[in-house]
Every structure is written in structure tokens, then in C-alpha cells.
Amino acid sequence: MITFLSLSKNDFTGGIPPLLGNLTSLEILILTYCQLGGKIPDSLKQLKKLRKIGLGENGLVGAIPSFFFNLSMLEVLSFPENQLQGSLPSNLCLSQPRLKWIGLHTNNFTGFLPPSISNCSKLEILELNFNDLNGKIAMDFGRLQHLRDLSLGGNKFGSKDGGDMNFFHSLSNCSDLIYLELSYNQLGGVLQSSIGNFSSKLSSLGLDSNYLSGTIPSSIRNLLGLTAISLGSNGFTGMIPESIGELQTLQILFLHNNHFSGAIPRSIGNLSLLVEVTLAGNSLEGTIPSTIGSWKQVIGLDLQGNKLSGSVPKELFQLSSLSISLILSQNNLSGVLPQEIGNLKLLGILDFSMNRFTGELPSSLSSCASLENLNLSSNLFYGSLPGSFSSLKGLEYVDLSHNNFSGHVPTYLQQIPLKHLDLSYNNLEDKVPVKGVFANTSAISVIGNTRLCGGIPHLHLPKCTSTTRDSKRRIQKHSIRVIVAISLSSTIAGLALLSFILFYCCIKKKRDKPSEARILAESFEKISYARLFKATGGFSAENLIGTGSFSSVYKGVFDEKGFIVAIKVLNLLRRGGFKSFMAESEALRNIRHRNLVKVITACSSIDFQGC
Ligand SMILES: *[C@@H]1O[C@H](CO)[C@@H](O)[C@H](O)[C@H]1NC(C)=O
Ligand SMILES: *[C@@H]1O[C@H](CO)[C@@H](O)[C@H](O)[C@H]1NC(C)=O
Ligand SMILES: *[C@@H]1O[C@H](CO)[C@@H](O)[C@H](O)[C@H]1NC(C)=O
Ligand SMILES: *[C@@H]1O[C@H](CO)[C@@H](O)[C@H](O)[C@H]1NC(C)=O
Ligand SMILES: *[C@@H]1O[C@H](CO)[C@@H](O)[C@H](O)[C@H]1NC(C)=O
Ligand SMILES: *[C@@H]1O[C@H](CO)[C@@H](O)[C@H](O)[C@H]1NC(C)=O
Ligand SMILES: *[C@@H]1O[C@H](CO)[C@@H](O)[C@H](O)[C@H]1NC(C)=O
Ligand SMILES: *[C@@H]1O[C@H](CO)[C@@H](O)[C@H](O)[C@H]1NC(C)=O
Ligand SMILES: *[C@@H]1O[C@H](CO)[C@@H](O)[C@H](O)[C@H]1NC(C)=O
């Protein structure tokens, strides 16, 4: 008489026991995360009353037995993240009028998208991403009035030609559409202006890594619910439309590796909620608009490989939320680095290489305490290397090559655990130190500085003749400054550098009610440290779920809404901490894993009020 059976999250071995087929009253069967292997047994065909079946996140192989496509009561068919294969039946949906959720992502399915799916008039979620499906998307989505999530990314849909997007306009009839993911396919053609008629609820538009061309239609301004636009690595041309500034809720803007030209529209400054912006690898020209000073939450900005010119607006250096990267390399930018650069206290990567920046490095650069990667190569910088750099204890990669720096190589560089230091093609003189990074020939380059001497024998530099009293005194002065700087910066860092990732928790109690969690996840919430503190009982030991080498994970409950979340606290002071944060964020950005790790938000903060 059992109607509901859930054995989710266990460590079973072997396959799904055939005797489950004898539980003929079963309506709901959930065996997600159970380490189950083997094929789906034929005996399950006796479960004629099944409404919901979830077998996701196991190691199941073989095809989906065809009787599943005959179960007329079925509402949820969810088998993601297995190694299932075969093609989807051409009668999918025909005898299943109640189907709401088809979740088959991250498997090995091949073949076409059955057009019969357009008969699933109750369908809300269609997740077929990360399979090997191919062919034209020859489907009319217009009848899927309730469709919220269409995820077809990571397949081989399309033929790289113009007709591939013919299905697209039919999505304008899906007035509940929130999530549209078609990235990593072979779709050719243009982004039709009918996109302006898409649901105003559309939150995420993913068309990355296809073969799309033409311009971004200005009708995109109608999509006032958009929080993420990802059009990277296509063949889009024309200007970035001024109207993009009307998408006030936008948080993610990825337009990289296309052929966009013209100026970056000033209206982009109206998008005050932007978190990550990548316009790299286009042909954008003109200056960086000063309006970006109103971005208050941006953590990463990448403008490399364009034709931007002029000096960088001071406003850019006020963006103290920048924490992942600021990449302006390979443009034609000029001017000096202002003292305001010291505002970028959380920044990990600063890459201004291959431009025409000039002047001396501002001493305030030493305030950028989180810097790991500093690349100023191939510019026109001059002057001595500032002594104040010695406080940048997290530096790993430093490239100052192809400039006109002069004076001595500072000895404090021996104390920073650098992995790579390129000082080549400058005008440096005198003694090259021998310890730390200088002891590692493959990590250091000093060639093209004709007046250097000393160093380890491998560098083949001339011997230094004598040390003058003058330079001895200078060295002493240095070491005093170093100590002060270290103790100061480590105090600040100890108080400050905490980053958070929130995951929607592993345990989802109501599988069939995903909407709140999804909607929460879809818009990056601003969550303050104070709220996290409260949610975890002050990061109490009771709520500590686990500790890794760079991070700890806590359980947290937001009582306002009763959501259970996992809160990951990264220790940026531990070596590699920041890198692992970036690697994880990068990975998580591309993964959509229904029950496991749904990133709600990431925040990097130096005070109690948080991001
Ligand atoms: C399952 O049902 C079949 C008949 O449908 C019966 O022969 C078998 O013994 C049952 N298995 C168990 C374990 O009860
Ligand atoms: C599906 O149902 C049809 C008729 O309702 C039947 O002919 C067919 O054999 C069934 N297929 C399976 C695999 O049960
Ligand atoms: C299913 O949809 C197709 C078009 O995709 C249509 O020709 C067919 O009549 C529909 N069948 C049912 C049962 O609605
Ligand atoms: C669009 O949706 C309406 C209902 O809102 C429906 O009547 C119509 O048939 C749909 N259009 C298409 C092309 O499916
Ligand atoms: C958008 O919809 C309106 C009416 O609903 C229609 O007149 C217009 O042609 C559509 N625009 C596009 C680009 O499809
Ligand atoms: C958007 O930006 C433009 C140019 O910066 C400005 O003129 C306009 O008033 C802004 N619109 C809104 C709604 O803020
Ligand atoms: C770069 O900018 C300078 C002016 O600052 C200009 O003379 C030069 O032509 C530009 N170079 C390119 C490749 O655009
Ligand atoms: C610095 O940038 C240049 C050009 O953009 C690149 O070739 C070089 O590898 C970078 N250096 C480091 C250490 O990443
Ligand atoms: C480099 O700097 C020196 C002074 O330190 C100056 O004499 C020389 O002209 C500069 N070279 C270039 C290419 O700017």
C-alpha cells in the first residue's frame, strides 16, 4: 500500500532492486543521491500509478525503459546526472498530458529533440542540458504556456546556419519563462527582435558559445526582469545598444568574444546592480565611460582586447567592491595610475598589460592588500619600484616587463612567496637578490636590463663590484618599513578578509515545489555579514558542517523565510584561499545541479554590513 517512498541520500550499492516493482500503489518514488548503478529495472513498469519519479545523481546506465513514456499519470520525470543513453522517444508527451517536469540533464542522451514535447501543455521545466542531443530545434514552444525553465545548453543543437533560430519566436508565447539556457550549442542565425516580446519574467538569457550573428535587437529593452545576459563567444556585431541601460535589474553581462564595435554606451552606468561584466575580445573603442562609477556591487570587470583609448576614469578606481579581477589589458589606454587605485582593497587580479599607461606607480598600490596577480607589462611606466609593495603578501604573479622602470631591484621581493616575477626589459640597475623567488630560474626573468649584476649564477649577470655605504643605509631603512607594514596589514587582513558563498542546501524537502528556491537563486541577493552571523548562530560550532583546507561550511537558517542554506566561509589568508574561491565560483557558474549546489550569492566584504 506504500504510495510514497523516498530513500534519497544514502550509500546503497548495486542497482535499483526489481522488487520495488511490486509496490504497485507507489505514486512517488525518490532515489536521488543513492550511489545506485546498473539499469533501470523493467519491473518498474508495474508502477502504473506513478506521478513522480526522481532517480537523479546516481550512476545509472542504459536507456530509459519505454514504459515510462506511457505512464499517463506522470508529472515529474527526473533522472539527471546519470550515465543514461539512447534517444528520447518520438512519442514523448503524447500520452502524458500531466507532465510538468522533464529533468534529464547531464547524461549521454543522443538524437533529436522530439517535437511531440510541444504537446506537454502543462510543462514547466525542460532540462536536457549537457547531453549529446543534436539536430535542429524544430519545435513550437508556443503551446507551453507554463514553461518556466528551458535548458538545452551543452548539446550539439543547430547546424551553425541561419535557420537554427526559427523556433525562437515561439518562445514569446511562454509568458512564465524565467530561465532560458541555450549556451554551448551550434546555433547559427540571428537573435530575432521578437525577443522583445518574451516574458517580462525572463531572468536569465544564456546564448553563450554558439554561432549567432547580427546585432542585439534594441527590443531587448522590454525584458525588464533580466538579471543575467550571456552572449559571449558568438559572432554578434554592431553597437551594444544604448537601451541596455534600461535593464535596471541586470547583474551579469557577458558579451565577450564577439565583434561588437563603437563606444561602450554611457547608459551602462545605469545598471547599478551589475556584479560581473565581461566585454573582452571585441572591437569597442572610445573611452571607458565614467558612468560606471555607479556600479556598487561589481566584483569582476574584463575589458581586455578591445580598442579602448584615453585615460581610465577615476570612477573606476572607486569601485571598491571589485574583488575578482580588473582586466584592461590589450587596449590603447593611456594616462597615469591615480592614487585612488588604493581603494581596490579586495582585488585579486589587476591586469593593465599592453596599453600605453605611463608615470610612476602610485604608492597607494600597496593598499591593494588582496592582490595575487599584478600585470603591468608592455606599458610606458617609469621610476623606481615602490618600497611599499612589501605589504602585498599575497602576490604570486608579478609582471612588470617591457616598461622603463629604473633604480634597484627591491630586496623585499625575496620575502614575498612569488611564483613568477618578470622584470625583463626595463632599466633596472645594481644588485639582483639571490633568495626567495630570485633563487628559482624558471620563476624569474631579468633580461633586457643592461645594468644589473649579481643574482644566482644561472642568470649569467656580471659580478657586482662593491656595495656603497649609501645603498646599505637604504636597505636598513627598508627593513624597518617592512616590519611596520607587515604588522599593520596582517591586523587589517585578520579582521577583514572573509568571503562567502551561499549554497542552496543539499536537502530539498519539497521536490515538487522548487519555485521559491529557484527565484531566490535566480537573483543574487544582497546578504549582509550580520544576517549570516545570525543565521548561523554566530558561526557556532553546532552549525559547523565541515572544514576543508581553505574553508569551512556552516548550516544557516534564514528565519524570515525558513530557508536552509549552506554558507561557505573562505579563509583568504590561507594560501590558495582566494584561488579556490575563484575556481569554485567559476565552476559553479557553469553547473546547474538541481539538488546540490545552487549558488545564491557570493559576497566579499570588509565590514559587518556586508556587500
Ligand atoms: C513480487 O511479485 C511477484 C508477482 O507479481 C511475485 O512472484 C514475487 O514473489 C514478488 N516479490 C516479492 C519480493 O515479494
Ligand atoms: C504503450 O501504450 C500503448 C497503447 O496504450 C501500447 O500499445 C504499448 O505497448 C505501450 N508500450 C509500452 C512500452 O508499454
Ligand atoms: C502533438 O503535437 C503535434 C505537433 O507537434 C500534433 O501534430 C499532434 O496532433 C499533437 N498530438 C496531440 C495528441 O495533441
Ligand atoms: C499562444 O498562447 C495562447 C494562449 O495564451 C494560445 O491561445 C495560442 O494558441 C498560443 N499560440 C501559439 C502559436 O501556440
Ligand atoms: C510583438 O507582439 C506584438 C503584439 O503582441 C506584435 O504586434 C509584434 O509584431 C511583435 N513583435 C515581434 C518583433 O515579434
Ligand atoms: C541612463 O543613462 C543615461 C546616460 O548616462 C542618462 O541620460 C539617463 O538619464 C539614464 N536613465 C535612467 C533611467 O537612469
Ligand atoms: C592609440 O592612441 C594614440 C593616442 O593616444 C593614437 O595616436 C594611436 O593611433 C592609437 N593606436 C591605435 C592602435 O589605435
Ligand atoms: C601579462 O600580460 C601579458 C600580455 O597581456 C601576457 O603575455 C603575460 O603572460 C602576462 N604575465 C603574467 C605573469 O600573467
Ligand atoms: C627611460 O627612462 C630613462 C630615465 O630613467 C630615460 O632617460 C629614457 O629616455 C627612458 N626611455 C624611454 C624609452 O622612455
mmCIF file of N, CA, C and O in Angstrom, residues 330-384:
data_model
loop_
_atom_site.group_PDB
_atom_site.id
_atom_site.type_symbol
_atom_site.label_atom_id
_atom_site.label_comp_id
_atom_site.label_asym_id
_atom_site.label_seq_id
_atom_site.Cartn_x
_atom_site.Cartn_y
_atom_site.Cartn_z
ATOM 1 N N GLN A 330 45.567 44.906 -23.279
ATOM 2 C CA GLN A 330 45.448 44.905 -24.734
ATOM 3 C C GLN A 330 44.401 45.876 -25.258
ATOM 4 O O GLN A 330 43.500 45.525 -25.997
ATOM 5 N N ASN A 331 44.562 47.109 -24.821
ATOM 6 C CA ASN A 331 43.785 48.209 -25.374
ATOM 7 C C ASN A 331 44.775 49.306 -25.729
ATOM 8 O O ASN A 331 45.962 49.026 -25.910
ATOM 9 N N ASN A 332 44.306 50.523 -25.817
ATOM 10 C CA ASN A 332 45.192 51.640 -26.146
ATOM 11 C C ASN A 332 44.989 52.721 -25.082
ATOM 12 O O ASN A 332 44.867 53.893 -25.383
ATOM 13 N N LEU A 333 44.880 52.252 -23.821
ATOM 14 C CA LEU A 333 44.594 53.176 -22.725
ATOM 15 C C LEU A 333 45.867 53.898 -22.291
ATOM 16 O O LEU A 333 46.955 53.328 -22.337
ATOM 17 N N SER A 334 45.702 55.130 -21.869
ATOM 18 C CA SER A 334 46.877 55.926 -21.522
ATOM 19 C C SER A 334 46.648 56.641 -20.189
ATOM 20 O O SER A 334 45.633 56.442 -19.524
ATOM 21 N N GLY A 335 47.615 57.490 -19.827
ATOM 22 C CA GLY A 335 47.496 58.224 -18.573
ATOM 23 C C GLY A 335 48.211 57.504 -17.443
ATOM 24 O O GLY A 335 48.800 56.438 -17.638
ATOM 25 N N VAL A 336 48.141 58.095 -16.275
ATOM 26 C CA VAL A 336 48.839 57.543 -15.121
ATOM 27 C C VAL A 336 47.857 56.816 -14.215
ATOM 28 O O VAL A 336 46.649 57.023 -14.312
ATOM 29 N N LEU A 337 48.395 55.975 -13.354
ATOM 30 C CA LEU A 337 47.539 55.324 -12.362
ATOM 31 C C LEU A 337 47.355 56.287 -11.194
ATOM 32 O O LEU A 337 48.329 56.738 -10.608
ATOM 33 N N PRO A 338 46.104 56.602 -10.857
ATOM 34 C CA PRO A 338 45.883 57.564 -9.788
ATOM 35 C C PRO A 338 46.054 56.937 -8.400
ATOM 36 O O PRO A 338 45.971 55.715 -8.253
ATOM 37 N N GLN A 339 46.273 57.785 -7.405
ATOM 38 C CA GLN A 339 46.375 57.297 -6.018
ATOM 39 C C GLN A 339 45.127 56.498 -5.616
ATOM 40 O O GLN A 339 45.206 55.587 -4.805
ATOM 41 N N GLU A 340 43.995 56.830 -6.213
ATOM 42 C CA GLU A 340 42.732 56.155 -5.860
ATOM 43 C C GLU A 340 42.769 54.646 -6.077
ATOM 44 O O GLU A 340 41.905 53.920 -5.611
ATOM 45 N N ILE A 341 43.760 54.175 -6.798
ATOM 46 C CA ILE A 341 43.853 52.727 -7.034
ATOM 47 C C ILE A 341 43.900 51.976 -5.702
ATOM 48 O O ILE A 341 43.495 50.814 -5.610
ATOM 49 N N GLY A 342 44.327 52.681 -4.659
ATOM 50 C CA GLY A 342 44.390 52.078 -3.328
ATOM 51 C C GLY A 342 43.028 51.704 -2.765
ATOM 52 O O GLY A 342 42.938 50.972 -1.777
ATOM 53 N N ASN A 343 41.944 52.168 -3.410
ATOM 54 C CA ASN A 343 40.602 51.778 -2.963
ATOM 55 C C ASN A 343 40.289 50.320 -3.258
ATOM 56 O O ASN A 343 39.342 49.761 -2.713
ATOM 57 N N LEU A 344 41.063 49.720 -4.146
ATOM 58 C CA LEU A 344 40.720 48.368 -4.597
ATOM 59 C C LEU A 344 41.326 47.347 -3.633
ATOM 60 O O LEU A 344 42.171 46.543 -3.984
ATOM 61 N N LYS A 345 40.827 47.380 -2.423
ATOM 62 C CA LYS A 345 41.433 46.595 -1.348
ATOM 63 C C LYS A 345 41.143 45.111 -1.441
ATOM 64 O O LYS A 345 41.793 44.303 -0.801
ATOM 65 N N LEU A 346 40.129 44.747 -2.201
ATOM 66 C CA LEU A 346 39.744 43.343 -2.274
ATOM 67 C C LEU A 346 40.178 42.685 -3.576
ATOM 68 O O LEU A 346 39.960 41.498 -3.788
ATOM 69 N N LEU A 347 40.785 43.464 -4.446
ATOM 70 C CA LEU A 347 41.031 42.983 -5.801
ATOM 71 C C LEU A 347 42.106 41.901 -5.853
ATOM 72 O O LEU A 347 43.176 42.045 -5.278
ATOM 73 N N GLY A 348 41.827 40.819 -6.575
ATOM 74 C CA GLY A 348 42.776 39.723 -6.710
ATOM 75 C C GLY A 348 43.664 39.844 -7.937
ATOM 76 O O GLY A 348 44.851 39.576 -7.877
ATOM 77 N N ILE A 349 43.076 40.220 -9.070
ATOM 78 C CA ILE A 349 43.842 40.302 -10.316
ATOM 79 C C ILE A 349 43.732 41.706 -10.894
ATOM 80 O O ILE A 349 42.621 42.209 -11.114
ATOM 81 N N LEU A 350 44.861 42.324 -11.115
ATOM 82 C CA LEU A 350 44.900 43.632 -11.766
ATOM 83 C C LEU A 350 45.780 43.478 -12.997
ATOM 84 O O LEU A 350 46.981 43.245 -12.886
ATOM 85 N N ASP A 351 45.176 43.554 -14.165
ATOM 86 C CA ASP A 351 45.934 43.353 -15.404
ATOM 87 C C ASP A 351 45.707 44.539 -16.335
ATOM 88 O O ASP A 351 44.641 44.678 -16.930
ATOM 89 N N PHE A 352 46.730 45.386 -16.422
ATOM 90 C CA PHE A 352 46.662 46.555 -17.303
ATOM 91 C C PHE A 352 47.683 46.422 -18.435
ATOM 92 O O PHE A 352 48.060 47.407 -19.059
ATOM 93 N N SER A 353 48.131 45.193 -18.693
ATOM 94 C CA SER A 353 49.232 44.998 -19.646
ATOM 95 C C SER A 353 48.867 45.426 -21.066
ATOM 96 O O SER A 353 47.695 45.488 -21.432
ATOM 97 N N MET A 354 49.910 45.724 -21.849
ATOM 98 C CA MET A 354 49.760 46.080 -23.260
ATOM 99 C C MET A 354 48.821 47.251 -23.497
ATOM 100 O O MET A 354 47.826 47.146 -24.211
ATOM 101 N N ASN A 355 49.144 48.349 -22.856
ATOM 102 C CA ASN A 355 48.462 49.606 -23.102
ATOM 103 C C ASN A 355 49.531 50.678 -23.214
ATOM 104 O O ASN A 355 50.701 50.357 -23.475
ATOM 105 N N ARG A 356 49.150 51.928 -23.007
ATOM 106 C CA ARG A 356 50.140 52.997 -23.063
ATOM 107 C C ARG A 356 50.137 53.796 -21.763
ATOM 108 O O ARG A 356 50.287 55.008 -21.755
ATOM 109 N N PHE A 357 49.898 53.081 -20.657
ATOM 110 C CA PHE A 357 49.936 53.752 -19.356
ATOM 111 C C PHE A 357 51.357 54.236 -19.072
ATOM 112 O O PHE A 357 52.328 53.607 -19.483
ATOM 113 N N THR A 358 51.433 55.335 -18.337
ATOM 114 C CA THR A 358 52.748 55.905 -18.084
ATOM 115 C C THR A 358 52.833 56.415 -16.646
ATOM 116 O O THR A 358 51.925 56.209 -15.843
ATOM 117 N N GLY A 359 53.944 57.059 -16.317
ATOM 118 C CA GLY A 359 54.109 57.628 -14.979
ATOM 119 C C GLY A 359 54.691 56.628 -14.007
ATOM 120 O O GLY A 359 55.029 55.491 -14.361
ATOM 121 N N GLU A 360 54.811 57.073 -12.752
ATOM 122 C CA GLU A 360 55.339 56.205 -11.706
ATOM 123 C C GLU A 360 54.197 55.440 -11.061
ATOM 124 O O GLU A 360 53.054 55.885 -11.084
ATOM 125 N N LEU A 361 54.516 54.334 -10.459
ATOM 126 C CA LEU A 361 53.470 53.578 -9.773
ATOM 127 C C LEU A 361 53.108 54.307 -8.485
ATOM 128 O O LEU A 361 53.992 54.683 -7.716
ATOM 129 N N PRO A 362 51.804 54.525 -8.234
ATOM 130 C CA PRO A 362 51.421 55.240 -7.018
ATOM 131 C C PRO A 362 51.716 54.394 -5.784
ATOM 132 O O PRO A 362 51.540 53.171 -5.809
ATOM 133 N N SER A 363 52.159 55.048 -4.722
ATOM 134 C CA SER A 363 52.486 54.304 -3.508
ATOM 135 C C SER A 363 51.248 53.611 -2.941
ATOM 136 O O SER A 363 51.338 52.583 -2.280
ATOM 137 N N SER A 364 50.066 54.162 -3.258
ATOM 138 C CA SER A 364 48.827 53.592 -2.711
ATOM 139 C C SER A 364 48.553 52.184 -3.229
ATOM 140 O O SER A 364 47.687 51.493 -2.707
ATOM 141 N N LEU A 365 49.274 51.763 -4.257
ATOM 142 C CA LEU A 365 49.081 50.399 -4.750
ATOM 143 C C LEU A 365 49.281 49.387 -3.623
ATOM 144 O O LEU A 365 48.727 48.295 -3.634
ATOM 145 N N SER A 366 50.046 49.797 -2.632
ATOM 146 C CA SER A 366 50.298 48.895 -1.504
ATOM 147 C C SER A 366 49.042 48.652 -0.667
ATOM 148 O O SER A 366 49.008 47.736 0.144
ATOM 149 N N SER A 367 47.995 49.447 -0.883
ATOM 150 C CA SER A 367 46.743 49.211 -0.144
ATOM 151 C C SER A 367 45.906 48.107 -0.773
ATOM 152 O O SER A 367 44.916 47.678 -0.200
ATOM 153 N N CYS A 368 46.283 47.705 -1.962
ATOM 154 C CA CYS A 368 45.513 46.645 -2.626
ATOM 155 C C CYS A 368 45.949 45.314 -2.019
ATOM 156 O O CYS A 368 46.608 44.490 -2.657
ATOM 157 N N ALA A 369 45.540 45.093 -0.782
ATOM 158 C CA ALA A 369 46.113 44.023 0.031
ATOM 159 C C ALA A 369 45.769 42.618 -0.444
ATOM 160 O O ALA A 369 46.372 41.657 -0.003
ATOM 161 N N SER A 370 44.788 42.490 -1.321
ATOM 162 C CA SER A 370 44.400 41.145 -1.761
ATOM 163 C C SER A 370 45.034 40.742 -3.081
ATOM 164 O O SER A 370 44.754 39.662 -3.590
ATOM 165 N N LEU A 371 45.867 41.627 -3.639
ATOM 166 C CA LEU A 371 46.411 41.347 -4.970
ATOM 167 C C LEU A 371 47.183 40.039 -5.005
ATOM 168 O O LEU A 371 48.040 39.788 -4.173
ATOM 169 N N GLU A 372 46.861 39.214 -5.992
ATOM 170 C CA GLU A 372 47.608 37.981 -6.224
ATOM 171 C C GLU A 372 48.350 38.051 -7.541
ATOM 172 O O GLU A 372 49.364 37.405 -7.722
ATOM 173 N N ASN A 373 47.768 38.787 -8.465
ATOM 174 C CA ASN A 373 48.309 38.802 -9.809
ATOM 175 C C ASN A 373 48.330 40.243 -10.305
ATOM 176 O O ASN A 373 47.296 40.879 -10.443
ATOM 177 N N LEU A 374 49.537 40.757 -10.510
ATOM 178 C CA LEU A 374 49.685 42.139 -10.962
ATOM 179 C C LEU A 374 50.433 42.125 -12.283
ATOM 180 O O LEU A 374 51.586 41.704 -12.349
ATOM 181 N N ASN A 375 49.772 42.563 -13.327
ATOM 182 C CA ASN A 375 50.410 42.553 -14.642
ATOM 183 C C ASN A 375 50.348 43.951 -15.244
ATOM 184 O O ASN A 375 49.292 44.430 -15.629
ATOM 185 N N LEU A 376 51.496 44.596 -15.302
ATOM 186 C CA LEU A 376 51.576 45.942 -15.872
ATOM 187 C C LEU A 376 52.528 45.937 -17.069
ATOM 188 O O LEU A 376 53.020 46.989 -17.490
ATOM 189 N N SER A 377 52.767 44.749 -17.626
ATOM 190 C CA SER A 377 53.781 44.640 -18.681
ATOM 191 C C SER A 377 53.395 45.415 -19.936
ATOM 192 O O SER A 377 52.220 45.719 -20.168
ATOM 193 N N SER A 378 54.409 45.749 -20.721
ATOM 194 C CA SER A 378 54.223 46.423 -22.006
ATOM 195 C C SER A 378 53.408 47.710 -21.889
ATOM 196 O O SER A 378 52.370 47.876 -22.528
ATOM 197 N N ASN A 379 53.895 48.595 -21.036
ATOM 198 C CA ASN A 379 53.361 49.948 -20.930
ATOM 199 C C ASN A 379 54.542 50.909 -20.928
ATOM 200 O O ASN A 379 55.656 50.519 -21.318
ATOM 201 N N LEU A 380 54.306 52.128 -20.507
ATOM 202 C CA LEU A 380 55.371 53.130 -20.523
ATOM 203 C C LEU A 380 55.654 53.627 -19.103
ATOM 204 O O LEU A 380 55.967 54.792 -18.888
ATOM 205 N N PHE A 381 55.464 52.743 -18.120
ATOM 206 C CA PHE A 381 55.730 53.135 -16.735
ATOM 207 C C PHE A 381 57.220 53.392 -16.528
ATOM 208 O O PHE A 381 58.059 52.753 -17.174
ATOM 209 N N TYR A 382 57.527 54.288 -15.615
ATOM 210 C CA TYR A 382 58.933 54.532 -15.275
ATOM 211 C C TYR A 382 59.069 54.799 -13.785
ATOM 212 O O TYR A 382 58.097 54.711 -13.029
ATOM 213 N N GLY A 383 60.275 55.137 -13.360
ATOM 214 C CA GLY A 383 60.514 55.387 -11.934
ATOM 215 C C GLY A 383 60.914 54.105 -11.225
ATOM 216 O O GLY A 383 60.984 53.035 -11.826
ATOM 217 N N SER A 384 61.150 54.231 -9.915
ATOM 218 C CA SER A 384 61.621 53.057 -9.183
ATOM 219 C C SER A 384 60.435 52.218 -8.714
ATOM 220 O O SER A 384 59.299 52.685 -8.662
#
